[in-house]
Short mmCIF file of C-alpha atoms in Angstrom, two decimals:
data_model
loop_
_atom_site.label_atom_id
_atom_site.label_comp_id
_atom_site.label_asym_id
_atom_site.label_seq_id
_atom_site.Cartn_x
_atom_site.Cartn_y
_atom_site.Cartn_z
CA UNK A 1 -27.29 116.78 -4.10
CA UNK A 2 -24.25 116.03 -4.17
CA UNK A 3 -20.61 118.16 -3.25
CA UNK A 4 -18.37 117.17 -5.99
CA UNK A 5 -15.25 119.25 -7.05
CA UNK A 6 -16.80 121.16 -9.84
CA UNK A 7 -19.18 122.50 -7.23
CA UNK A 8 -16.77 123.68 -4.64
CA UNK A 9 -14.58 124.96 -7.47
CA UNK A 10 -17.15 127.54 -9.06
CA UNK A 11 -18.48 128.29 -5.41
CA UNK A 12 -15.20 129.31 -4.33
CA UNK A 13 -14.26 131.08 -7.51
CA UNK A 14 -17.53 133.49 -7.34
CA UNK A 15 -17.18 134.17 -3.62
CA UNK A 16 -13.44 135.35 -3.90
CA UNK A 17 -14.55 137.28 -6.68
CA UNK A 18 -17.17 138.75 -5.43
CA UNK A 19 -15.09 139.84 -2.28
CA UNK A 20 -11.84 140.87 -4.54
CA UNK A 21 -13.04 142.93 -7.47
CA UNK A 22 -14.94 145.78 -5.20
CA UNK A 23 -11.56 146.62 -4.44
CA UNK A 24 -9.56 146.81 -8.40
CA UNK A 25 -11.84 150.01 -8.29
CA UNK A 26 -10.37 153.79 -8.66
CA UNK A 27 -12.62 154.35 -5.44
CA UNK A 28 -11.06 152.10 -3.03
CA UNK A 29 -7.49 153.33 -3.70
CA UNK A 30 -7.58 156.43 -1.46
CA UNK A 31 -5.27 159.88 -2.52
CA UNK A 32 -2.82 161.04 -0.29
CA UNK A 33 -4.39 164.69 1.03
CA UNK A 34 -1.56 167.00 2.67
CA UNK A 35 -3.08 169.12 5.12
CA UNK A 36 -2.99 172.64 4.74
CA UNK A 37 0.39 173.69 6.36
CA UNK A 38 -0.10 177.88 7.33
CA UNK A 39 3.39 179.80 6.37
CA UNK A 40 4.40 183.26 5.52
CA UNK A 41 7.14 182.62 2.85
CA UNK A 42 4.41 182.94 0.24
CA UNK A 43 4.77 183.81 -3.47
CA UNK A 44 3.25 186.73 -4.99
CA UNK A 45 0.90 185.22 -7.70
CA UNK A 46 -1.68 185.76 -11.12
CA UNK A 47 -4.82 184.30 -11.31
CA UNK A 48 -5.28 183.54 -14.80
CA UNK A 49 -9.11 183.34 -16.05
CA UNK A 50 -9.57 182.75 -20.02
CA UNK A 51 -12.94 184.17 -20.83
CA UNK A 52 -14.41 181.74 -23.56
CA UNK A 53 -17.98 184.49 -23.93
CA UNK A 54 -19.13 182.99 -21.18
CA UNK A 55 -19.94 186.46 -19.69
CA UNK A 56 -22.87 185.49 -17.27
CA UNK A 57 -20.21 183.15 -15.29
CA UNK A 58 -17.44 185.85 -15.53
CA UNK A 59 -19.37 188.41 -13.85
CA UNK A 60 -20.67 185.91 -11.19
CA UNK A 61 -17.39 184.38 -10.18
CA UNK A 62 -14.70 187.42 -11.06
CA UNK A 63 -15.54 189.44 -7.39
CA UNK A 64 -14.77 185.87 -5.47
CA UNK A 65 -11.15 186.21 -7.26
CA UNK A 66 -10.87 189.60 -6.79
CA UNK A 67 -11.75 189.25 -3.29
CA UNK A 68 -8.99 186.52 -2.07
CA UNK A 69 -7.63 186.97 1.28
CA UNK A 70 -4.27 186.55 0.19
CA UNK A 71 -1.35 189.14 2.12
CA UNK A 72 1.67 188.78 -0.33
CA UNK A 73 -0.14 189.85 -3.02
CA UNK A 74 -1.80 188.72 -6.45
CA UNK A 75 -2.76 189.87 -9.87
CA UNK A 76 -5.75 189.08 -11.82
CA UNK A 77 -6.09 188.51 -15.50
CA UNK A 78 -8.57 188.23 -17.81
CA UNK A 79 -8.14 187.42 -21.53
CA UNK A 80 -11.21 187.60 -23.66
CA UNK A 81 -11.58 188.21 -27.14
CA UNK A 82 -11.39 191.55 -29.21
CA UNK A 83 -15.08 191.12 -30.23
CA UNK A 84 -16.33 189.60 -27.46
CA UNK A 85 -18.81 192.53 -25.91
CA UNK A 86 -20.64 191.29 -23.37
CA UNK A 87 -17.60 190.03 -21.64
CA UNK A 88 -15.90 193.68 -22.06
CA UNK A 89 -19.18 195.18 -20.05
CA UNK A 90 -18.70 193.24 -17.14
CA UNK A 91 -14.26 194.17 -16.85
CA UNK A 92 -15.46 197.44 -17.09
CA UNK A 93 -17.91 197.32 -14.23
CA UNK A 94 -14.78 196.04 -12.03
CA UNK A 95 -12.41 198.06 -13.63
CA UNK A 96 -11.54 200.05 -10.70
CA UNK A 97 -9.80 197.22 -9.04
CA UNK A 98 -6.68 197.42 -8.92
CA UNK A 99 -5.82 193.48 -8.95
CA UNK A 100 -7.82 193.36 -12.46
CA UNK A 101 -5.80 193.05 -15.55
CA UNK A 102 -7.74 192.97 -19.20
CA UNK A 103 -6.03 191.84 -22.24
CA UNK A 104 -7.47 190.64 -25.68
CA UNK A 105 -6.99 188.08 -28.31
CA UNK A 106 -6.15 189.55 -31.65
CA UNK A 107 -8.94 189.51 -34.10
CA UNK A 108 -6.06 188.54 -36.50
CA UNK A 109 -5.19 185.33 -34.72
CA UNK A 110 -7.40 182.97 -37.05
CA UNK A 111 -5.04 180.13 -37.55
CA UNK A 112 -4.03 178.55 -34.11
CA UNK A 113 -6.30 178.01 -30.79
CA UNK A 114 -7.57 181.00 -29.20
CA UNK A 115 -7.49 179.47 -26.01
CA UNK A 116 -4.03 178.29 -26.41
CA UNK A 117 -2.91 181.61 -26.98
CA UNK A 118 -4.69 183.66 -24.80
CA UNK A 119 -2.92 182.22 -22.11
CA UNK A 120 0.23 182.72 -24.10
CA UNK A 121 -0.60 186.12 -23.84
CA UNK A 122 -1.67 186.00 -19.94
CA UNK A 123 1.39 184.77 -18.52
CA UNK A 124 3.47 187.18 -20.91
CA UNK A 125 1.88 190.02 -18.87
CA UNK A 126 1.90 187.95 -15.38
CA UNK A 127 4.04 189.89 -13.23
CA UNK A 128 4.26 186.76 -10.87
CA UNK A 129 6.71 183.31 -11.45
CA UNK A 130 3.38 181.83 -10.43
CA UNK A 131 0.25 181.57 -12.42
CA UNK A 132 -3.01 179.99 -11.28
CA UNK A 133 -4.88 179.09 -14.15
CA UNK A 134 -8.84 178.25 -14.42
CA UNK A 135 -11.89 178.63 -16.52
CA UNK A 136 -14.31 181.69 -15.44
CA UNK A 137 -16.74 178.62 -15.07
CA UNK A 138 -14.75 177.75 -12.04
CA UNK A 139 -15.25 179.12 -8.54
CA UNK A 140 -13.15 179.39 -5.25
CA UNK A 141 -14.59 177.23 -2.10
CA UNK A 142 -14.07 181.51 -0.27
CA UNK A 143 -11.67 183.96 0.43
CA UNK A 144 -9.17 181.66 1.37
CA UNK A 145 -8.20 179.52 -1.58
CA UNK A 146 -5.34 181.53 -2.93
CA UNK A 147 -3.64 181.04 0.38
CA UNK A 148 -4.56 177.46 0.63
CA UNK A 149 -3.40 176.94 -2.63
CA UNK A 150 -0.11 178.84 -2.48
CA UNK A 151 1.09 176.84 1.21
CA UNK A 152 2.00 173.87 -1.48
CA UNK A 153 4.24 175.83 -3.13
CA UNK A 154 8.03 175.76 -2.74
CA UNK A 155 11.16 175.80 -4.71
CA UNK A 156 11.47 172.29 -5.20
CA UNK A 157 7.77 172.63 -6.76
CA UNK A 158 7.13 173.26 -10.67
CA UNK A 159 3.52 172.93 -10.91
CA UNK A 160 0.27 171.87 -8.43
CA UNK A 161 -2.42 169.64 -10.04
CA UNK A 162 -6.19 170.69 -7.84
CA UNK A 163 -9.49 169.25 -7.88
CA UNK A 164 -12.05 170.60 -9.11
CA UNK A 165 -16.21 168.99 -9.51
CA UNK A 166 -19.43 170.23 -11.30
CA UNK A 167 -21.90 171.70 -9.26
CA UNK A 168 -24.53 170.06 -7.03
CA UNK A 169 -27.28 171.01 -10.09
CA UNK A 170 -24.76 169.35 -12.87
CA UNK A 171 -26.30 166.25 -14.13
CA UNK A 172 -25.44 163.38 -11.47
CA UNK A 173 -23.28 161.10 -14.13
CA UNK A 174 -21.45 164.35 -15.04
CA UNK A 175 -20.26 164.46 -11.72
CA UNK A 176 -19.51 160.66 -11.31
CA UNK A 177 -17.58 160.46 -14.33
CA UNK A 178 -15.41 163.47 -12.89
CA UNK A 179 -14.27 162.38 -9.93
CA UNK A 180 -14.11 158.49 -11.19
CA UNK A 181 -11.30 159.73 -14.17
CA UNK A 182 -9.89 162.34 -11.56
CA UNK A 183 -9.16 159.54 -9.15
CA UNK A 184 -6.80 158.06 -11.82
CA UNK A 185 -5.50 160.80 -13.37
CA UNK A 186 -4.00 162.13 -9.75
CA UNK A 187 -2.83 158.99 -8.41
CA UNK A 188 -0.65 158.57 -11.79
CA UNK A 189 0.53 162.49 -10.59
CA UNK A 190 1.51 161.81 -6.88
CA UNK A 191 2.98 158.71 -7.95
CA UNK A 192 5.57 161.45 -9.79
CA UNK A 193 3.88 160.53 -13.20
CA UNK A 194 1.61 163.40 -14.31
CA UNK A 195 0.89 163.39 -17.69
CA UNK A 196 -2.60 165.12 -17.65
CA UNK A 197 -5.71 166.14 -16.33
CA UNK A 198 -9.61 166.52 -16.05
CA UNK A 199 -9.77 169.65 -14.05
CA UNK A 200 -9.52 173.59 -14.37
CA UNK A 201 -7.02 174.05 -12.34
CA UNK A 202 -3.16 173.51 -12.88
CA UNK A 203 -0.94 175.66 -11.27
CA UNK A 204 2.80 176.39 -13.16
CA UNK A 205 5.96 178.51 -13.22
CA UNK A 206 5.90 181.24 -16.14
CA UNK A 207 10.23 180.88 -16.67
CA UNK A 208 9.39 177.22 -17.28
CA UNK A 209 6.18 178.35 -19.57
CA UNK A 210 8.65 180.74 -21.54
CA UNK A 211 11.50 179.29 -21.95
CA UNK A 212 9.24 176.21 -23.36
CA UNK A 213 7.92 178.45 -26.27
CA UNK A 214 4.68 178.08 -24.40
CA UNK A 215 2.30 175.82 -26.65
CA UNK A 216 4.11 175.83 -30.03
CA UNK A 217 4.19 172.62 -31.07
CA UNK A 218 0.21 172.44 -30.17
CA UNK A 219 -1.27 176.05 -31.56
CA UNK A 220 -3.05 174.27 -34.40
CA UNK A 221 -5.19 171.87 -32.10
CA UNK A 222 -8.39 174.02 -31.12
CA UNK A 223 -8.49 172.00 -27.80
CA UNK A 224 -6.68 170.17 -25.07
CA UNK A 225 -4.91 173.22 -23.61
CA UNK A 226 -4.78 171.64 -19.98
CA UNK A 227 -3.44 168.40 -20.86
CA UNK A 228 -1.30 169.74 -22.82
CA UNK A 229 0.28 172.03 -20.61
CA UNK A 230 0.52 169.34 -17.76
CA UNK A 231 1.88 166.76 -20.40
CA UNK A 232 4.69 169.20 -21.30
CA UNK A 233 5.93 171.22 -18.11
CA UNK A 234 4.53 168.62 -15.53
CA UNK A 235 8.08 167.57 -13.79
CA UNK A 236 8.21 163.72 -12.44
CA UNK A 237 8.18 163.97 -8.78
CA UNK A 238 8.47 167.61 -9.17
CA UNK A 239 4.88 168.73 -9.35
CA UNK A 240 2.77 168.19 -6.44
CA UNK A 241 -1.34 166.98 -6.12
CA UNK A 242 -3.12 169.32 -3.61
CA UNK A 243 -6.60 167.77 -2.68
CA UNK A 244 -7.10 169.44 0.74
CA UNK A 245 -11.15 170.52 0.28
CA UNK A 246 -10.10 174.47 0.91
CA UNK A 247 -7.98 174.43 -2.49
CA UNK A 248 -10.98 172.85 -4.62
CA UNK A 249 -12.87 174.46 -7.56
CA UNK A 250 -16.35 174.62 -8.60
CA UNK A 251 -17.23 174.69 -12.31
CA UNK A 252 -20.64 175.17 -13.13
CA UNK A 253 -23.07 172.64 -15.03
CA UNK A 254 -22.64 172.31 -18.57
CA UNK A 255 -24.98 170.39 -21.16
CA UNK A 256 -24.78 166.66 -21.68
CA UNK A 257 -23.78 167.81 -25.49
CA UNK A 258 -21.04 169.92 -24.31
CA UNK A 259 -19.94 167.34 -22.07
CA UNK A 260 -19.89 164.51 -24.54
CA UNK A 261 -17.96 167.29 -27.21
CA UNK A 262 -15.39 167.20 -24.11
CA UNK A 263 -15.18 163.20 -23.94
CA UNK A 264 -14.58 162.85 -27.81
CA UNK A 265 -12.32 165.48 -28.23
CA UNK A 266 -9.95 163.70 -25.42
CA UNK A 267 -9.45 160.70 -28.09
CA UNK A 268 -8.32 163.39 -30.86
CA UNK A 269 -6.25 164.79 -27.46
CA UNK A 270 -4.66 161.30 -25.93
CA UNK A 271 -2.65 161.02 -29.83
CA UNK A 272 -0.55 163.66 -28.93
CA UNK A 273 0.06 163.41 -25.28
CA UNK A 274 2.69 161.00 -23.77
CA UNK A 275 2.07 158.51 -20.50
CA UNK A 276 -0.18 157.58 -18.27
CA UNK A 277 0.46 153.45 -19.29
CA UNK A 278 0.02 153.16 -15.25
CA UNK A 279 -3.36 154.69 -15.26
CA UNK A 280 -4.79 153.08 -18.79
CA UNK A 281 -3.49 149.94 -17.50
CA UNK A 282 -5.97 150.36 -14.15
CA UNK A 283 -8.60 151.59 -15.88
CA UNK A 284 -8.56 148.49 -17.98
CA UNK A 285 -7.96 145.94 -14.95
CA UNK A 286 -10.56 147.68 -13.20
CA UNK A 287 -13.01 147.67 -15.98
CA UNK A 288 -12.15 144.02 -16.95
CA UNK A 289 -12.89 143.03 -13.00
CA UNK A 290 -16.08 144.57 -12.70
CA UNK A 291 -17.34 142.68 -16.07
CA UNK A 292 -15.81 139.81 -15.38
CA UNK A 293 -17.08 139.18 -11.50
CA UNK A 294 -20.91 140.16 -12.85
CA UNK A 295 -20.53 137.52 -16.12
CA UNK A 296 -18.96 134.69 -14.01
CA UNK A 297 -22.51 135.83 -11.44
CA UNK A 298 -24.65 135.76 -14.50
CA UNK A 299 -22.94 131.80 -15.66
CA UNK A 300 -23.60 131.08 -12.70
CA UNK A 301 -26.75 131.27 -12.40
CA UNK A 302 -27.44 129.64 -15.31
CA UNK A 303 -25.66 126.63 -14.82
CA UNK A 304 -27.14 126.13 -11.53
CA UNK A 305 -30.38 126.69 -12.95
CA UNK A 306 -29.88 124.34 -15.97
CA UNK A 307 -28.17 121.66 -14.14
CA UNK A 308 -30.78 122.29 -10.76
CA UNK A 309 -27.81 123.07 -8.36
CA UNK A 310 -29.16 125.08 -5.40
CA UNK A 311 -25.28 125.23 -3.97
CA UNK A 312 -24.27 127.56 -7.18
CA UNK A 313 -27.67 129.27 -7.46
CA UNK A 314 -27.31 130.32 -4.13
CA UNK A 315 -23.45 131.16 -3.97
CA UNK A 316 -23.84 133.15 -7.22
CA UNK A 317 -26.83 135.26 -5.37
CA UNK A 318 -24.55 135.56 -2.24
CA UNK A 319 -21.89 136.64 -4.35
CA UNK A 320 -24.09 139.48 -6.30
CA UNK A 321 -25.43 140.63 -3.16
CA UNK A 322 -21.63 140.94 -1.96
CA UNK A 323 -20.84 142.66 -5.01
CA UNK A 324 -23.60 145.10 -4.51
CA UNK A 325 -22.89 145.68 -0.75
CA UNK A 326 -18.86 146.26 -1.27
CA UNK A 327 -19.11 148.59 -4.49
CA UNK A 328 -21.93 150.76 -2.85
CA UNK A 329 -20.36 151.18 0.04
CA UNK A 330 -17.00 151.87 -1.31
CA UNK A 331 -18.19 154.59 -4.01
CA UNK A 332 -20.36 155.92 -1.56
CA UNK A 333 -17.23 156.48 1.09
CA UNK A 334 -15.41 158.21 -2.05
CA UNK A 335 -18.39 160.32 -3.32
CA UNK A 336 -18.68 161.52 0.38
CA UNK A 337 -15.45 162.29 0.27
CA UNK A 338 -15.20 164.31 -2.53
CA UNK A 339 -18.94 165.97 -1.89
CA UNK A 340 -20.32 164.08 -4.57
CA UNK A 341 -23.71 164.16 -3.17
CA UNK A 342 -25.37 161.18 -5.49
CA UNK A 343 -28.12 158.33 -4.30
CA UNK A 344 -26.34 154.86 -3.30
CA UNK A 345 -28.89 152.89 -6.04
CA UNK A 346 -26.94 155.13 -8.49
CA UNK A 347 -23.43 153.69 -8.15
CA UNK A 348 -24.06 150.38 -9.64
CA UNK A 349 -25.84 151.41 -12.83
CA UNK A 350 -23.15 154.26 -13.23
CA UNK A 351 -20.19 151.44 -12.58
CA UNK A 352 -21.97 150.06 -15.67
CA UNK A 353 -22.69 152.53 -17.95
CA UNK A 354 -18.96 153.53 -18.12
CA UNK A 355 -18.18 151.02 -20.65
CA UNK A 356 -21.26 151.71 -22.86
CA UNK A 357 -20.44 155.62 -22.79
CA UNK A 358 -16.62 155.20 -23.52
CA UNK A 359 -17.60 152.92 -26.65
CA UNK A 360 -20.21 155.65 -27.74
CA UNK A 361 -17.28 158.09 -27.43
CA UNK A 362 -14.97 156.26 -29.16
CA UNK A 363 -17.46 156.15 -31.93
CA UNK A 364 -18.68 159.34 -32.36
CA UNK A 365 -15.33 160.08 -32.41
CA UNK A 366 -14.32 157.64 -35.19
CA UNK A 367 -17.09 159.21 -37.96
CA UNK A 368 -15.95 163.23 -36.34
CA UNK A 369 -14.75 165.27 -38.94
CA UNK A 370 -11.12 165.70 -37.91
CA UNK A 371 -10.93 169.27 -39.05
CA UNK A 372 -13.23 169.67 -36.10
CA UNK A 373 -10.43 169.40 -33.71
CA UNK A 374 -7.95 171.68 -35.46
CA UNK A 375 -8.33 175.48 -35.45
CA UNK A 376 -6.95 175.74 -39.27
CA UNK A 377 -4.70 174.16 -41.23
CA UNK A 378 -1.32 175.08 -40.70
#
């Protein structure tokens, strides 16, 4: 057989691709994680927990917030609604602490987002510059996250972006997906671009919250509350990404229809948020590399079949077995990282399925009924 150009050409081609794409991959660029720095000039602050009837995951999680070893003090609030029962049984049970703070969504409030302006209402009644806000479905690593949390803080500071993962029983892509977006979302932060993010847990100033009329411009959306509030009080270079494991949240598993409501509602979300061009424009390169490096494999193949030459049969094998090797063990290094306990076999087929689920999302969210996203018309 002989070594003409053509055959040196395509070898060369899939072996640097094979070598290069593993790397245009949100896993391989690592965060920046800031140690935990112990100080005493700590902020008094309110934990800010907007019960959504969710009552079984309220009364599990409340006694690890109301149990933070945190010295300069903190306040918790809960904001539920009027009718909302079961929730209003379990605040009573802890009513005795005197951290706990109980307020309610007016029954009357039927033509903006509930969750929007419940925590309207629970930073109106903070008595601390600093809120920490999160979902009931979230929990604290222990009794030391406030205080991990609040060493990031500092007057230069307007807002901390955390981490936060479904738990270990969550369905395994659930928990891929999470940290996979995450990785982008928080590089685009530390690189003093925040514009949103995928976790239930944004910490912010209550002056800044106030004197912004809180969510006005976004009461009639029934979702999005998070990115929204990052998109329009996150400062450039002014709000910080803490990733150190002590500060991270755990939110407990939701159902695959739940999570895909989350994923299309995002598209109805991503219209009214601005940036994060540097992220979209990794995500693409990334996705486009990946495809790319696993068609040129697949030609490959069948042009070395076709024409009979064993050099490009057997580069394009050495060059999917180097694609294999590099992405597993570069998600796997990132999944440890982040406790993302999944099998190595999974990674690939994950990798893959990315593309498939964002076009299913982007679908379902093309025939939605757009009223869906909106409390009432305004």
């Amino acid at each position: 057989m002989t070594l003409d150009t053509l055959t040196i050409v395509v070898t060369a081609v899939l072996i640097l691709m094979a070598l290069i794409t593993p790397m245009l991959n949100p896993f391989f660029r690592r965060l920046k994680k800031d140690p935990v720095m112990p100080t005493t000039d700590l902020p008094h602050l309110t934990v800010l927990l907007v019960s959504n009837g969710d009552h079984t995951a309220l009364d599990e999680h409340l006694p690890i917030y109301l149990t933070q070893d945190y010295s300069p003090g903190y306040d918790v609030i809960v904001v539920s609604e009027k009718a909302d029962a079961e929730s209003e049984n379990v605040l009573k049970r802890y009513s005795q602490n005197e951290r706990l703070y109980h307020t309610f969504v007016p029954e009357s409030s039927r033509y903006m987002s509930k969750n929007k302006l419940a925590i309207t209402l629970g930073v109106k009644a903070s008595k601390s510059e600093w809120i920490v806000l999160t979902d009931p479905r979230c929990k604290p690593q222990d009794s030391h996250w406030l205080s991990s949390l609040a060493s990031s803080l500092d007057d230069e500071t307007n807002m901390l972006l955390g981490y936060s993962n479904y738990a270990s029983e969550s369905l395994p892509y659930h928990r891929f997906e999470r940290l996979h977006t995450a990785l982008y979302i928080l590089r685009e932060a530390q690189k003093g671009k925040p514009y949103r993010t995928n976790c239930f847990h944004v910490t912010f100033r209550k002056s800044e919250f106030m004197s912004g009329s809180g969510f006005v411009e976004y009461l009639k959306y029934s979702i999005g509350e998070y990115d929204f509030l990052v998109n329009k009080y996150a400062r450039p270079y002014h709000t910080k990404v803490v990733l150190d494991e002590s500060t991270w949240l755990t939110e407990d598993p939701i159902s695959n229809k739940s999570w895909q409501n989350r994923q299309v509602y995002f598209h109805e979300v991503s219209k009214h948020i601005e940036g994060g061009i540097g992220a979209r424009f990794l995500h693409g390169l990334d996705q486009w590399a990946l495809h790319l490096n696993y068609l040129l494999i697949l030609a490959g193949f069948v042009y070395g079949g076709m024409t009979t030459n064993w050099i490009i049969l057997g580069a394009s094998f050495l060059s999917l077995v180097i694609t294999i090797i590099l992405r597993t063990m570069i998600g796997k290094r990132a999944l440890k990282e982040y406790h993302v306990d999944l099998p190595s076999w999974k990674i690939i087929p994950y990798e893959w399925s990315m593309l498939r689920h964002s076009i299913q999302t982007r679908l379902r969210y093309e025939y939605a009924d757009k009223n869906d996203f909106i409390a009432h018309k305004v």
